[in-house]
Amino acid sequence: METPAYAPRPPALKRGRRRALISLTPLIDVVFILLIFFMLASSYLDWRAIDLNSPAKAATGASAEGALLVEIQSDGLRLAAEELSLDALALRVAARLREKPNQRVLIKPADGVSVQSTVDVLDRLKAAGAANMSLMRGGQ
Amino acid sequence: MHFQQPRPKNDDERILPLINVVFLLLIFFMLAGKLSSSDPFTIAPPRSASEAFVDAHDLVIALGAQGQLAFDGALLDEASLKQAVADRIKDETSLRIWLKADSQSDATQLITVMELLEAAGVDRLKLLTVPAPMEGTAG
């Protein structure tokens, strides 16, 4: 250092900044390490949630009768053994819900169907107004 | 025109703008991110149009693309998962349970896990998703 840090300031340099007593370099090192830690350790996913219901819990008594059964196969969707597209299925379910607002819908994915396809169908039916949906295992 | 920058006298003053930026970045990452324990395997969550926000993760059960199950950061099989969850919710009944499933995992297995958790006494189960991109087919 050319001058001691605590030397009295010359009056001409009144606006000048006070010199730091401690070097900032170690501070920056620590801040960089913290920055990298937070960048790597945090997750930035925007989580949402959907309800999962199984028929065992939702069903009280014999209400499985009269429920719409939507089967998700790896090659398409079936409503009561009739093959349909997702749009047609949503229309059909929406029409049914107009008659019977509390219509139960059972969704039965086949083996090998991914969670994403199932979630797509759940989303679509929810948008069509279905509130009472349950997931059902294929083997039942 | 000719501007003359006053030259800083020492190194510290020269890197002050850098420190300011790094501090801002640090604060941004601290506030924007959420610290959470990582899962034992990678999970690509399914996309959905659901609007329900997730406020707190109480118990998270992870289901991987190959059917692996994990709870509390440990890989478990179905029987021990059921046991572990039952033990945990015995003391605290108000816990919320989240299922974090990979989008490519088998839906049949998801339902198997769902039934297993119900048998363990789980009252309300939710599936974690991420919002679909804007140009997606949702809705």
Short mmCIF file of C-alpha atoms in Angstrom, two decimals:
data_model
loop_
_atom_site.label_atom_id
_atom_site.label_comp_id
_atom_site.label_asym_id
_atom_site.label_seq_id
_atom_site.Cartn_x
_atom_site.Cartn_y
_atom_site.Cartn_z
CA MET A 1 0.00 0.00 0.00
CA GLU A 2 1.25 3.41 -0.85
CA THR A 3 -0.51 5.23 2.03
CA PRO A 4 -1.78 3.93 5.35
CA ALA A 5 -5.50 3.32 5.24
CA TYR A 6 -6.17 5.47 8.25
CA ALA A 7 -4.07 8.42 7.15
CA PRO A 8 -5.89 11.75 7.49
CA ARG A 9 -7.47 12.77 4.22
CA PRO A 10 -6.07 15.84 2.51
CA PRO A 11 -8.71 18.56 2.61
CA ALA A 12 -8.67 18.94 -1.17
CA LEU A 13 -10.06 15.42 -1.67
CA LYS A 14 -13.19 15.92 0.38
CA ARG A 15 -15.50 14.13 -2.04
CA GLY A 16 -13.17 11.14 -2.33
CA ARG A 17 -14.32 7.75 -1.08
CA ARG A 18 -12.98 6.30 2.08
CA ARG A 19 -10.56 3.52 1.40
CA ALA A 20 -11.65 0.08 2.49
CA LEU A 21 -9.80 -1.28 5.44
CA ILE A 22 -10.47 -4.86 4.35
CA SER A 23 -9.80 -6.13 0.87
CA LEU A 24 -12.96 -7.13 -0.97
CA THR A 25 -11.46 -10.10 -2.80
CA PRO A 26 -12.22 -12.79 -0.18
CA LEU A 27 -15.75 -11.43 0.11
CA ILE A 28 -16.24 -11.80 -3.63
CA ASP A 29 -14.91 -15.34 -3.48
CA VAL A 30 -17.47 -16.26 -0.87
CA VAL A 31 -20.27 -14.51 -2.72
CA PHE A 32 -19.37 -16.35 -5.92
CA ILE A 33 -19.42 -19.66 -4.11
CA LEU A 34 -22.83 -18.84 -2.62
CA LEU A 35 -24.07 -17.82 -6.05
CA ILE A 36 -22.97 -21.07 -7.62
CA PHE A 37 -24.46 -23.04 -4.74
CA PHE A 38 -27.86 -21.41 -5.10
CA MET A 39 -27.78 -21.74 -8.88
CA LEU A 40 -27.14 -25.46 -8.71
CA ALA A 41 -29.09 -26.46 -5.62
CA SER A 42 -32.36 -24.69 -6.31
CA SER A 43 -35.10 -25.99 -8.50
CA TYR A 44 -37.05 -23.63 -10.68
CA LEU A 45 -39.95 -25.87 -11.67
CA ASP A 46 -43.34 -24.29 -11.31
CA TRP A 47 -45.22 -27.11 -9.63
CA ARG A 48 -48.95 -27.63 -10.03
CA ALA A 49 -51.09 -30.47 -8.80
CA ILE A 50 -54.02 -32.58 -9.87
CA ASP A 51 -56.18 -34.68 -7.62
CA LEU A 52 -55.95 -38.41 -7.84
CA ASN A 53 -59.00 -40.42 -6.92
CA SER A 54 -59.43 -44.12 -6.97
CA PRO A 55 -62.86 -45.69 -7.38
CA ALA A 56 -62.57 -47.52 -4.09
CA LYS A 57 -62.64 -44.26 -2.17
CA ALA A 58 -65.04 -42.31 -4.36
CA ALA A 59 -67.52 -45.13 -4.72
CA THR A 60 -70.02 -45.58 -1.97
CA GLY A 61 -72.34 -48.40 -2.72
CA ALA A 62 -73.12 -49.44 -6.26
CA SER A 63 -72.52 -46.10 -7.91
CA ALA A 64 -70.11 -47.69 -10.37
CA GLU A 65 -73.24 -48.40 -12.34
CA GLY A 66 -74.05 -45.56 -14.65
CA ALA A 67 -70.49 -44.31 -14.65
CA LEU A 68 -68.82 -43.52 -17.93
CA LEU A 69 -65.90 -45.81 -18.56
CA VAL A 70 -63.11 -44.27 -20.58
CA GLU A 71 -60.41 -46.71 -21.57
CA ILE A 72 -57.03 -45.40 -22.62
CA GLN A 73 -55.29 -47.84 -24.93
CA SER A 74 -51.89 -47.34 -26.44
CA ASP A 75 -53.57 -46.81 -29.83
CA GLY A 76 -56.49 -44.64 -28.82
CA LEU A 77 -59.38 -43.95 -26.49
CA ARG A 78 -62.50 -45.97 -26.00
CA LEU A 79 -65.74 -44.86 -24.41
CA ALA A 80 -67.97 -47.85 -23.71
CA ALA A 81 -66.01 -49.96 -26.23
CA GLU A 82 -66.38 -47.34 -28.97
CA GLU A 83 -63.22 -45.82 -30.36
CA LEU A 84 -63.09 -42.02 -30.19
CA SER A 85 -60.65 -39.16 -30.54
CA LEU A 86 -59.89 -36.96 -27.53
CA ASP A 87 -62.01 -34.13 -28.94
CA ALA A 88 -64.96 -36.40 -29.63
CA LEU A 89 -64.63 -37.89 -26.17
CA ALA A 90 -64.66 -34.44 -24.56
CA LEU A 91 -67.78 -33.50 -26.53
CA ARG A 92 -69.51 -36.74 -25.62
CA VAL A 93 -68.68 -36.36 -21.91
CA ALA A 94 -69.74 -32.70 -21.92
CA ALA A 95 -73.10 -33.67 -23.45
CA ARG A 96 -73.56 -36.34 -20.81
CA LEU A 97 -72.67 -33.89 -18.05
CA ARG A 98 -75.35 -31.47 -19.19
CA GLU A 99 -77.94 -34.11 -18.47
CA LYS A 100 -76.36 -35.35 -15.30
CA PRO A 101 -73.95 -32.85 -13.74
CA ASN A 102 -72.56 -35.22 -11.17
CA GLN A 103 -71.78 -37.94 -13.69
CA ARG A 104 -69.00 -40.24 -12.56
CA VAL A 105 -66.24 -40.88 -15.03
CA LEU A 106 -63.92 -43.85 -14.62
CA ILE A 107 -60.64 -43.72 -16.44
CA LYS A 108 -58.90 -46.98 -17.08
CA PRO A 109 -55.45 -46.83 -18.65
CA ALA A 110 -54.23 -50.02 -20.29
CA ASP A 111 -50.83 -51.52 -19.58
CA GLY A 112 -48.04 -49.56 -21.21
CA VAL A 113 -49.92 -46.27 -21.36
CA SER A 114 -47.79 -43.44 -20.04
CA VAL A 115 -48.73 -41.11 -17.21
CA GLN A 116 -48.59 -38.20 -19.63
CA SER A 117 -51.35 -39.64 -21.86
CA THR A 118 -53.48 -40.25 -18.80
CA VAL A 119 -52.92 -36.72 -17.52
CA ASP A 120 -53.88 -35.36 -20.97
CA VAL A 121 -57.20 -37.19 -20.82
CA LEU A 122 -57.81 -36.09 -17.22
CA ASP A 123 -57.09 -32.49 -18.19
CA ARG A 124 -59.36 -32.61 -21.18
CA LEU A 125 -62.26 -34.12 -19.29
CA LYS A 126 -61.81 -31.66 -16.47
CA ALA A 127 -61.98 -28.84 -19.00
CA ALA A 128 -65.17 -30.44 -20.32
CA GLY A 129 -66.62 -30.15 -16.83
CA ALA A 130 -66.14 -33.56 -15.30
CA ALA A 131 -65.64 -33.19 -11.57
CA ASN A 132 -66.05 -36.73 -10.38
CA MET A 133 -63.25 -38.66 -12.05
CA SER A 134 -61.46 -41.72 -10.78
CA LEU A 135 -58.55 -43.71 -12.06
CA MET A 136 -59.03 -47.42 -12.29
CA ARG A 137 -56.57 -50.21 -12.79
CA GLY A 138 -56.81 -52.25 -15.97
CA GLY A 139 -56.67 -55.62 -14.29
CA GLN A 140 -59.84 -55.12 -12.28
CA MET B 1 -16.51 15.08 -27.48
CA HIS B 2 -14.03 13.57 -25.21
CA PHE B 3 -14.80 12.11 -21.86
CA GLN B 4 -12.12 11.16 -19.53
CA GLN B 5 -12.98 8.50 -17.03
CA PRO B 6 -11.47 9.05 -13.65
CA ARG B 7 -9.30 6.05 -13.05
CA PRO B 8 -9.97 4.19 -9.79
CA LYS B 9 -7.07 4.21 -7.50
CA ASN B 10 -7.01 0.63 -6.39
CA ASP B 11 -8.26 -2.83 -7.40
CA ASP B 12 -11.16 -2.85 -4.99
CA GLU B 13 -12.79 0.15 -6.55
CA ARG B 14 -12.34 -1.30 -9.99
CA ILE B 15 -14.30 -4.44 -9.18
CA LEU B 16 -17.11 -2.79 -7.26
CA PRO B 17 -19.55 -2.94 -10.23
CA LEU B 18 -18.78 -6.64 -10.58
CA ILE B 19 -19.59 -7.19 -6.93
CA ASN B 20 -22.85 -5.30 -7.32
CA VAL B 21 -23.91 -7.50 -10.21
CA VAL B 22 -22.88 -10.68 -8.43
CA PHE B 23 -24.84 -9.67 -5.36
CA LEU B 24 -27.91 -8.99 -7.46
CA LEU B 25 -27.57 -12.38 -9.14
CA LEU B 26 -27.15 -14.05 -5.77
CA ILE B 27 -30.29 -12.42 -4.41
CA PHE B 28 -32.20 -13.32 -7.57
CA PHE B 29 -31.25 -16.99 -7.38
CA MET B 30 -31.96 -17.12 -3.66
CA LEU B 31 -35.46 -15.73 -4.10
CA ALA B 32 -36.45 -17.32 -7.41
CA GLY B 33 -35.37 -20.86 -6.66
CA LYS B 34 -36.64 -23.28 -4.11
CA LEU B 35 -34.18 -25.38 -2.20
CA SER B 36 -35.27 -28.97 -2.05
CA SER B 37 -33.69 -32.33 -1.64
CA SER B 38 -33.08 -34.02 -4.94
CA ASP B 39 -34.59 -37.34 -5.93
CA PRO B 40 -32.46 -40.45 -6.34
CA PHE B 41 -33.38 -40.58 -10.03
CA THR B 42 -34.36 -38.07 -12.69
CA ILE B 43 -38.03 -37.28 -13.00
CA ALA B 44 -39.59 -35.42 -15.91
CA PRO B 45 -42.98 -34.43 -14.50
CA PRO B 46 -46.08 -34.64 -16.70
CA ARG B 47 -47.42 -31.45 -18.24
CA SER B 48 -50.97 -30.46 -17.52
CA ALA B 49 -53.29 -27.49 -17.77
CA SER B 50 -54.02 -27.69 -14.05
CA GLU B 51 -54.04 -24.36 -12.26
CA ALA B 52 -53.88 -25.65 -8.72
CA PHE B 53 -50.80 -24.31 -7.02
CA VAL B 54 -48.62 -26.31 -4.73
CA ASP B 55 -47.88 -24.47 -1.51
CA ALA B 56 -45.92 -26.90 0.57
CA HIS B 57 -44.50 -30.32 -0.06
CA ASP B 58 -45.13 -32.37 3.00
CA LEU B 59 -44.40 -35.88 1.83
CA VAL B 60 -43.25 -36.58 -1.69
CA ILE B 61 -43.25 -40.05 -3.16
CA ALA B 62 -41.27 -40.34 -6.37
CA LEU B 63 -42.05 -42.73 -9.20
CA GLY B 64 -39.41 -43.02 -11.90
CA ALA B 65 -39.76 -43.83 -15.57
CA GLN B 66 -38.53 -47.39 -15.00
CA GLY B 67 -40.89 -47.90 -12.11
CA GLN B 68 -38.47 -47.10 -9.31
CA LEU B 69 -40.07 -45.85 -6.13
CA ALA B 70 -38.47 -43.47 -3.69
CA PHE B 71 -39.55 -41.90 -0.44
CA ASP B 72 -37.45 -39.55 1.70
CA GLY B 73 -34.56 -39.84 -0.73
CA ALA B 74 -34.30 -43.62 -0.40
CA LEU B 75 -35.16 -46.19 -3.06
CA LEU B 76 -37.81 -48.58 -1.77
CA ASP B 77 -39.90 -51.45 -3.03
CA GLU B 78 -43.67 -51.40 -2.80
CA ALA B 79 -43.98 -53.23 0.51
CA SER B 80 -41.42 -51.12 2.33
CA LEU B 81 -42.87 -47.95 0.82
CA LYS B 82 -46.26 -48.85 2.23
CA GLN B 83 -44.71 -49.55 5.62
CA ALA B 84 -42.70 -46.33 5.62
CA VAL B 85 -45.65 -44.16 4.64
CA ALA B 86 -47.94 -45.84 7.14
CA ASP B 87 -45.39 -45.26 9.90
CA ARG B 88 -45.03 -41.65 8.97
CA ILE B 89 -48.69 -40.72 8.77
CA LYS B 90 -49.50 -42.56 11.95
CA ASP B 91 -48.14 -39.68 14.02
CA GLU B 92 -49.11 -36.77 11.82
CA THR B 93 -52.48 -37.17 10.20
CA SER B 94 -52.55 -33.74 8.63
CA LEU B 95 -49.67 -34.42 6.25
CA ARG B 96 -50.29 -33.81 2.60
CA ILE B 97 -49.00 -36.43 0.25
CA TRP B 98 -47.71 -35.65 -3.23
CA LEU B 99 -46.88 -38.12 -5.92
CA LYS B 100 -44.13 -37.06 -8.25
CA ALA B 101 -44.33 -39.37 -11.22
CA ASP B 102 -42.32 -39.32 -14.41
CA SER B 103 -44.38 -38.48 -17.46
CA GLN B 104 -43.18 -41.65 -19.20
CA SER B 105 -43.85 -43.99 -16.32
CA ASP B 106 -46.60 -46.54 -16.62
CA ALA B 107 -50.07 -45.30 -15.68
CA THR B 108 -50.96 -48.76 -14.40
CA GLN B 109 -48.12 -48.57 -11.95
CA LEU B 110 -49.19 -45.11 -10.87
CA ILE B 111 -52.57 -46.55 -10.01
CA THR B 112 -50.93 -49.46 -8.20
CA VAL B 113 -48.97 -46.97 -6.07
CA MET B 114 -52.13 -44.96 -5.53
CA GLU B 115 -54.00 -47.98 -4.21
CA LEU B 116 -51.04 -48.99 -2.11
CA LEU B 117 -50.92 -45.57 -0.49
CA GLU B 118 -54.63 -45.65 0.13
CA ALA B 119 -54.20 -49.00 1.84
CA ALA B 120 -51.48 -47.40 3.95
CA GLY B 121 -54.01 -44.85 5.15
CA VAL B 122 -53.33 -41.91 2.86
CA ASP B 123 -56.46 -39.83 2.64
CA ARG B 124 -55.78 -37.35 -0.12
CA LEU B 125 -53.20 -37.83 -2.79
CA LYS B 126 -52.16 -35.37 -5.46
CA LEU B 127 -50.06 -35.74 -8.55
CA LEU B 128 -47.44 -33.08 -9.18
CA THR B 129 -47.36 -31.63 -12.68
CA VAL B 130 -45.81 -28.67 -14.43
CA PRO B 131 -47.74 -26.26 -16.62
CA ALA B 132 -47.89 -27.03 -20.30
CA PRO B 133 -46.16 -24.63 -22.68
CA MET B 134 -48.42 -21.95 -24.10
CA GLU B 135 -48.55 -23.36 -27.63
CA GLY B 136 -49.47 -26.81 -26.29
CA THR B 137 -52.64 -28.70 -27.06
CA ALA B 138 -54.07 -28.18 -23.59
CA GLY B 139 -57.59 -26.87 -23.22
#
